[in-house]
CSV table of C-alpha atoms in Angstrom, one decimal:
chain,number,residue,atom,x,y,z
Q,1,UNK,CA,0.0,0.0,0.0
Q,2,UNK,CA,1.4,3.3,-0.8
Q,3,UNK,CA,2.3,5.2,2.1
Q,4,UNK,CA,1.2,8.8,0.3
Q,5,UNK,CA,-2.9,8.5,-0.7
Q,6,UNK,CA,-2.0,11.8,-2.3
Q,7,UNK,CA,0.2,10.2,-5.4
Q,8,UNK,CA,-3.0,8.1,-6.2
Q,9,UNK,CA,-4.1,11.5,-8.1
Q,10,UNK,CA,-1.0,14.1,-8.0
Q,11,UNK,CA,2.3,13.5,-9.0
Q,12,UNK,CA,5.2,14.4,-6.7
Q,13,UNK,CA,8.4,16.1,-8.4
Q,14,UNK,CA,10.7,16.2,-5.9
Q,15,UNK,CA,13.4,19.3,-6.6
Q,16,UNK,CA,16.7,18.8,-4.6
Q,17,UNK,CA,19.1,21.7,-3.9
Q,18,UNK,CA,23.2,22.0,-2.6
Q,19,UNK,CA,23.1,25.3,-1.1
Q,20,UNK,CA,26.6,26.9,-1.4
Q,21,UNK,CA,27.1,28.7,-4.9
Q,22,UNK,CA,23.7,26.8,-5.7
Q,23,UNK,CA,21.3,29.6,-4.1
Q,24,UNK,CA,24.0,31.4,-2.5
Q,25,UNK,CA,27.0,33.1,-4.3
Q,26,UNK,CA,29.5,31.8,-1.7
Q,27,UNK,CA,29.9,29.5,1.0
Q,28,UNK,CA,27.8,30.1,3.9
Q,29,UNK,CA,30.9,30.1,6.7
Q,30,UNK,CA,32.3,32.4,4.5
Q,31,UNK,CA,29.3,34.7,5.2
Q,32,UNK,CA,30.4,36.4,8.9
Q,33,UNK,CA,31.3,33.5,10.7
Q,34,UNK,CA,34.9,33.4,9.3
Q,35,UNK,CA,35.8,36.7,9.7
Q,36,UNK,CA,34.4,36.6,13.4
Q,37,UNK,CA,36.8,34.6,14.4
Q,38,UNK,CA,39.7,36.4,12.9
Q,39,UNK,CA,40.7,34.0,9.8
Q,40,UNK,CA,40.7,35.1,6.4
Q,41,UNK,CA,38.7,33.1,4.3
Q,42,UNK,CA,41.2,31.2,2.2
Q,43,UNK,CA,43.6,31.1,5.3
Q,44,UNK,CA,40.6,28.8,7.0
Q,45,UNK,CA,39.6,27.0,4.3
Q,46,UNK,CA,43.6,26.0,3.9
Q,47,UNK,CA,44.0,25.4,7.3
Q,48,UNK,CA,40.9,23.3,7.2
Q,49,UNK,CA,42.2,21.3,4.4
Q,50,UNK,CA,45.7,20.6,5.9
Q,51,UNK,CA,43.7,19.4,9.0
Q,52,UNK,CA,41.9,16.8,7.1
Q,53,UNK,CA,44.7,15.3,4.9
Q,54,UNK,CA,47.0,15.5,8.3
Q,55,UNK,CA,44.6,13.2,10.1
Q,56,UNK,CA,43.0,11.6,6.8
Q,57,UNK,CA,39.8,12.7,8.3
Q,58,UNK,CA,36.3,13.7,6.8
Q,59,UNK,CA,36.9,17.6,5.0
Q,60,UNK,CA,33.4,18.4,6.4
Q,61,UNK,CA,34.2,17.2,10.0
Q,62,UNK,CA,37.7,18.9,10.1
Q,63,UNK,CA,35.6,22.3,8.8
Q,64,UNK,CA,33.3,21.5,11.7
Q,65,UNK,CA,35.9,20.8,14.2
Q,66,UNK,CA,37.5,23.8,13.2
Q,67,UNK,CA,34.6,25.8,13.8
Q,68,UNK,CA,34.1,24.5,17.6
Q,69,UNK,CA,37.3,25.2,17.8
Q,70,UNK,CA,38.1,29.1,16.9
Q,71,UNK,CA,35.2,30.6,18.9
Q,72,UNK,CA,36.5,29.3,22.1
Q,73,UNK,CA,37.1,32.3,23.5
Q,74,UNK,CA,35.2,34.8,21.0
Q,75,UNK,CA,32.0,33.9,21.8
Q,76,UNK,CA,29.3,30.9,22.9
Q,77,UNK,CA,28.9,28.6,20.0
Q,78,UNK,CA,25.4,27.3,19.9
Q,79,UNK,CA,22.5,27.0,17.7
Q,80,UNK,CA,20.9,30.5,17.6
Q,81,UNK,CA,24.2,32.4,17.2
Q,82,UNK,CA,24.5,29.6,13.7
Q,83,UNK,CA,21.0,31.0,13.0
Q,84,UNK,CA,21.9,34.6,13.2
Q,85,UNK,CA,24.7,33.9,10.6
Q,86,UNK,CA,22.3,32.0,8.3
Q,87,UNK,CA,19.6,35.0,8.4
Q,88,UNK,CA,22.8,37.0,7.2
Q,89,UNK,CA,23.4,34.4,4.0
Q,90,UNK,CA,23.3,36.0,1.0
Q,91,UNK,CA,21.1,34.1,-1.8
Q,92,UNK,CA,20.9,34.4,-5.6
Q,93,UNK,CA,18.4,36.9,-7.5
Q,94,UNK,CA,14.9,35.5,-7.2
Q,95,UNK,CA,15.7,32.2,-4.7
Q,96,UNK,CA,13.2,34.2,-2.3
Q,97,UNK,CA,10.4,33.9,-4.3
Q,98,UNK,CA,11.1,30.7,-6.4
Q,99,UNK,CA,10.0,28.2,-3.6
Q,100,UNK,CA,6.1,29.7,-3.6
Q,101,UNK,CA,6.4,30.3,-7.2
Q,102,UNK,CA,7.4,27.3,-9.0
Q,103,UNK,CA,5.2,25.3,-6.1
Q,104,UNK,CA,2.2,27.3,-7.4
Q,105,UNK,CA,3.4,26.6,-11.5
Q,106,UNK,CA,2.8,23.1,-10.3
Q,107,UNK,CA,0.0,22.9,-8.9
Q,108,UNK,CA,-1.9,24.6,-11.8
Q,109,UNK,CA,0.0,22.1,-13.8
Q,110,UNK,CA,-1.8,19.3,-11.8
Q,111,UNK,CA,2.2,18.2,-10.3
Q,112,UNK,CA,3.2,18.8,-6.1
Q,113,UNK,CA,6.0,20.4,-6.2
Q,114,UNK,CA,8.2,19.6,-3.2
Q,115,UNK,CA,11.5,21.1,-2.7
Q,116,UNK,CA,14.6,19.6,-0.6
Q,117,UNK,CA,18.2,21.2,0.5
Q,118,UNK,CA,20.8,18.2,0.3
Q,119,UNK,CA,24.2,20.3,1.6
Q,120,UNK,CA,27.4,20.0,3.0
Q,121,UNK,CA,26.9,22.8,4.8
Q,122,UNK,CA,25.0,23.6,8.2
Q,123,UNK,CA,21.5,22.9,8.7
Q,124,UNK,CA,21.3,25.4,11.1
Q,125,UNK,CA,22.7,28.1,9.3
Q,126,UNK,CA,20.4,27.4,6.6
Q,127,UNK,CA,17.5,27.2,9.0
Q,128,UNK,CA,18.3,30.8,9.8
Q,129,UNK,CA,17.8,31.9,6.6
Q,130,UNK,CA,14.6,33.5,5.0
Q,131,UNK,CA,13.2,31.0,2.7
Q,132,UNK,CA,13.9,28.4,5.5
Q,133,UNK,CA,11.7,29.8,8.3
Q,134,UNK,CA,9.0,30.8,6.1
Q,135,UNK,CA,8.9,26.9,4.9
Q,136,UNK,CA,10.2,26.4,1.2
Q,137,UNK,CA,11.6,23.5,2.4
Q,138,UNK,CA,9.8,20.0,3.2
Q,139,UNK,CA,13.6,19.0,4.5
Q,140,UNK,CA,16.8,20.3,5.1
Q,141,UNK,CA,19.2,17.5,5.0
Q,142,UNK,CA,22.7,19.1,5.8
Q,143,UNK,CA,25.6,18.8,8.4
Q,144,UNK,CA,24.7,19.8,11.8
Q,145,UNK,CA,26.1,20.0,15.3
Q,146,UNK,CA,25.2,17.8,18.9
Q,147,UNK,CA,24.5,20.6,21.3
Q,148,UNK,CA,25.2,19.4,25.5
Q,149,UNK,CA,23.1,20.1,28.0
Q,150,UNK,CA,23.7,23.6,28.2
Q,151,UNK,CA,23.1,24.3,24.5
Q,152,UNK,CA,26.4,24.4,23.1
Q,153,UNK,CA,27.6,22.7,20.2
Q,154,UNK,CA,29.9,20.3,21.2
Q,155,UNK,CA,30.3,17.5,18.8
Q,156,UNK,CA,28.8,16.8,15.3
Q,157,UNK,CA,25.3,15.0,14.9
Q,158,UNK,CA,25.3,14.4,11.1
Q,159,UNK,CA,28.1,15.1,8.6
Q,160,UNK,CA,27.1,15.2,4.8
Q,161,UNK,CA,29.8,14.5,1.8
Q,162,UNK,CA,30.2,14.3,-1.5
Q,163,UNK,CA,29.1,10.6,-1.3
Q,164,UNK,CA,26.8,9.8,1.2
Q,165,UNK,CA,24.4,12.9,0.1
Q,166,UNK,CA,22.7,10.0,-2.8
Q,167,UNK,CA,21.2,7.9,0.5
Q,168,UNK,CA,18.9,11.1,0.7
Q,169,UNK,CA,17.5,10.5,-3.0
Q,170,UNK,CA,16.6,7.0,-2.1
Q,171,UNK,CA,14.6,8.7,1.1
Q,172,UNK,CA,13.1,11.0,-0.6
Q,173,UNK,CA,12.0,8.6,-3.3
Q,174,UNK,CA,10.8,6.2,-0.9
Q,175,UNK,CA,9.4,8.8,1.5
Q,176,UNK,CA,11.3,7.7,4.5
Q,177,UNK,CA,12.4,11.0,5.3
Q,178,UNK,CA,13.8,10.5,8.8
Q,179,UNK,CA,17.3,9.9,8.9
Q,180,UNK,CA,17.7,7.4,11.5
Q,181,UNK,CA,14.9,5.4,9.8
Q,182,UNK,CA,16.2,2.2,8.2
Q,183,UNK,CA,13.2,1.4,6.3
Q,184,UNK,CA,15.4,3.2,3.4
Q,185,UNK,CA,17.1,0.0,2.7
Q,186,UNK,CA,13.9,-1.7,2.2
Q,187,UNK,CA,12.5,-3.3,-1.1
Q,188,UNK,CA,9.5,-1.3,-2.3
Q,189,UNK,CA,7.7,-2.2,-5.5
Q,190,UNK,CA,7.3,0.3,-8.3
Q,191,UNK,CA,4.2,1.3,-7.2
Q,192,UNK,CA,5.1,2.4,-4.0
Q,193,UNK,CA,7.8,4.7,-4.7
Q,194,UNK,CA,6.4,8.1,-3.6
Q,195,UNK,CA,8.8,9.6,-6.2
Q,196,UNK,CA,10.1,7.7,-8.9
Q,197,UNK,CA,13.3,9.0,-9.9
Q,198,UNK,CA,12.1,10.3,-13.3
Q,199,UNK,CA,10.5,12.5,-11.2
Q,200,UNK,CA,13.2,14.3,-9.5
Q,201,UNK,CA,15.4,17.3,-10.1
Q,202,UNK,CA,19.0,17.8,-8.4
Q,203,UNK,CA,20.5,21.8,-8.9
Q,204,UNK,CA,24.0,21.6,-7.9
Q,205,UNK,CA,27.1,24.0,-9.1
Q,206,UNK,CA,30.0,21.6,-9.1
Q,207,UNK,CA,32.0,18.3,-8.4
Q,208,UNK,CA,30.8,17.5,-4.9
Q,209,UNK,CA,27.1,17.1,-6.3
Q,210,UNK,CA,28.0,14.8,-9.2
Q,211,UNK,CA,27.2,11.6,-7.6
Q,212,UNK,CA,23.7,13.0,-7.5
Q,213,UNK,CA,23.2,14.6,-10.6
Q,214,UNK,CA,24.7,11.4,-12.1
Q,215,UNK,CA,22.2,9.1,-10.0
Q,216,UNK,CA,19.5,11.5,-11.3
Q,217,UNK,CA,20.5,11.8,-14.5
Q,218,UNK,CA,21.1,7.8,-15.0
Q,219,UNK,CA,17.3,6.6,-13.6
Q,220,UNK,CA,15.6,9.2,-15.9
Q,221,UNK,CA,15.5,12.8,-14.0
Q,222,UNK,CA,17.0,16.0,-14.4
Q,223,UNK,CA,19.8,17.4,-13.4
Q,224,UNK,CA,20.6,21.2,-14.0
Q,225,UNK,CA,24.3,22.5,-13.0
Q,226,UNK,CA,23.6,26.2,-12.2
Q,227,UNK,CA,26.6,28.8,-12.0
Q,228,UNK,CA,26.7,32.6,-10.9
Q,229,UNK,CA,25.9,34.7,-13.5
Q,230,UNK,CA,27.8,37.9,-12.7
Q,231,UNK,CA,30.9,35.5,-12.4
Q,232,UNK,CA,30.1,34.2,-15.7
Q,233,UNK,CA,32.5,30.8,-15.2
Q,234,UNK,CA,31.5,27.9,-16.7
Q,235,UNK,CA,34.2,25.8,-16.7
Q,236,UNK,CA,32.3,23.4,-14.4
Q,237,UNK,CA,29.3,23.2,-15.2
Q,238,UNK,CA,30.5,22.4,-19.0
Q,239,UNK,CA,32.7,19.9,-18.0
Q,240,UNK,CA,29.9,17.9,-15.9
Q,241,UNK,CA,27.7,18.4,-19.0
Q,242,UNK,CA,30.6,16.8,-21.5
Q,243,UNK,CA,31.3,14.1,-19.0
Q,244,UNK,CA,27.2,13.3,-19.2
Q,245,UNK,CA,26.6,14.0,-15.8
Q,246,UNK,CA,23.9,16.8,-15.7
Q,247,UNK,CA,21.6,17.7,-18.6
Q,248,UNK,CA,20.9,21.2,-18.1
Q,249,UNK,CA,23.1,24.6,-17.5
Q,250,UNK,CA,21.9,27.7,-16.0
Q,251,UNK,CA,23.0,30.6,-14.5
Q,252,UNK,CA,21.9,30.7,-11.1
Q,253,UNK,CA,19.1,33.4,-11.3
Q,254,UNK,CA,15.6,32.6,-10.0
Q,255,UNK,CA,13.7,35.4,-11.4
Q,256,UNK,CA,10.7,34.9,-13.2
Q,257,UNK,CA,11.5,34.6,-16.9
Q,258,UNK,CA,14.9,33.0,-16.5
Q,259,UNK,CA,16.5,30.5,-18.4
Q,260,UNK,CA,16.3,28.6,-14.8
Q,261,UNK,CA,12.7,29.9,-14.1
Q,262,UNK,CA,11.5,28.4,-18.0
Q,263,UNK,CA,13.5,25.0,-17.8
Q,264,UNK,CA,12.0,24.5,-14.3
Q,265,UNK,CA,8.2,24.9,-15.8
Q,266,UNK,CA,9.0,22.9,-18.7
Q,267,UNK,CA,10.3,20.0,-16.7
Q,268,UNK,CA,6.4,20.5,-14.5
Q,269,UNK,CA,4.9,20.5,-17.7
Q,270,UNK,CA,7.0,17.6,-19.5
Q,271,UNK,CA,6.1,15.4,-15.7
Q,272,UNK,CA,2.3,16.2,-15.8
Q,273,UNK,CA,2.4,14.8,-19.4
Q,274,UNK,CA,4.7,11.7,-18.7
Q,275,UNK,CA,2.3,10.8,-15.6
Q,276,UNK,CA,-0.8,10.6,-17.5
Q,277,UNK,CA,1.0,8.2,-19.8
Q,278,UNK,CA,2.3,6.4,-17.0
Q,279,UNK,CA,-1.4,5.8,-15.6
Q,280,UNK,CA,-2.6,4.4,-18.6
Q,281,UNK,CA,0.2,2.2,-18.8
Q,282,UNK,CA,-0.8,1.1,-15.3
Q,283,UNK,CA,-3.8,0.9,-15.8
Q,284,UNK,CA,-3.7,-1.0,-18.7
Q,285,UNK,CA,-1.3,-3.4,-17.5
Q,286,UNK,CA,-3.3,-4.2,-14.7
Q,287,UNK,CA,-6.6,-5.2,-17.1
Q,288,UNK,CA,-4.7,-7.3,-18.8
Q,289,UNK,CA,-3.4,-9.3,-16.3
């Protein structure tokens, strides 16, 4: 039995974001917190890399080790002072009003629109931003920290890579969205997938989203590599697109009447039109059993 009634009648396209230099022109650490704690941005970042191949540890738990670490002594690291920094993120032109927008596109379209943030970065920084507390999101699956009993961060709770960010595909296609739930590694018949893959769309901007856009790309969805516009460079975008890892490029503006804003309606419209055939098929299928 399907655990969603609601996919009986509407199809779900599931749209999966990265954040950094997806629908923010730079990395979100990069955004106050850095500076806070006296570093210059590429001095962290390097410093943060030499800790990681020093240790051969995880990139994303030596940046949030090295975060714990520097604001000993500046200031109380806990989970509203990452919020403050996140409502300071800077996002791309239009990102505020895609969410609503494209949500509303589908729904006249006859397609629920659902979107998703699959980051390396912090979930509570991107909590604290302004499309996050109003509720674009239906979940934010990103790095986070274990906060003790007085409410500081102390350790982390979930890290997200480069590699492990595809288990949230097979969630999200399933619809076992919690992450401790193990249900993910279940079988589930065609018929219960909440959202077949062909009905999913992954916006990333480079080389740590390629195993998703490729797992995307492979099982029939759509994956669009976005880059910043004012920027203008390409180079990776074009190279994931020669390597047959994406299928779309786009510069990374949301307004209405982008190149991003028509491909996104076009892939609604192309999905309402594939799901009608698909019923029939289904349909059909089972009379002649």
């Amino acid at each position: 039995m399907n655990k969603d009634k609601e996919i009986d009648n509407i199809p779900v396209l599931a749209i999966c974001y990265d954040f950094d230099k997806t629908l923010s022109p730079d990395d979100m650490q990069a955004q106050g917190y850095i500076q806070s704690v006296g570093y210059d941005v590429k001095e962290f970042w390097k410093k943060t890399n030499d800790l990681a191949k020093k240790n051969n540890m995880d990139s994303n738990l030596a940046y949030m080790y090295m975060m714990i670490r520097e604001a000993e002594g500046n200031f109380v690291f806990n989970e509203r002072l990452l919020n403050e920094y996140g409502s300071k993120v800077k996002l791309f032109p239009g990102v505020e009003e895609w969410f609503e927008r494209v949500k509303k596109y589908g729904q006249e379209a006859g397609v629920k629109v659902e979107h998703y943030i699959i980051s390396s970065g912090l979930k509570e920084m991107i909590e604290g931003t302004k499309v996050a507390r109003n509720g674009a999101f239906e979940r934010i699956y990103a790095s986070s920290f274990f906060y003790n009993d007085r409410g500081v961060a102390v350790w982390p709770a979930q890290v997200i890579n480069y590699t492990n960010k595809t288990q949230y595909l097979f969630r999200i296609s399933k619809g076992v969205l919690d992450i401790n739930d193990e249900a993910v590694n279940d079988y589930f018949a065609p018929e219960d997938i909440r959202v077949p893959f062909r009905n999913m769309v992954y916006v990333g901007d480079s080389d740590t989203d390629i195993p998703c856009m490729k797992l995307v790309h492979a099982y029939g969805g759509h994956s669009i590599g976005v880059y910043d516009g004012d920027k203008g460079n390409t180079a990776k975008v074009e190279k994931m697109m020669k390597e047959n890892r994406i299928k779309y490029i786009a510069p990374a503006d949301y307004n209405e009447g982008s190149k991003l804003d028509a491909l996104m309606k076009a892939i609604i419209d192309r999905t309402a039109a594939n799901e009608k055939l698909e019923r029939i098929h289904f349909r059909d299928a089972k009379i002649n059993k």
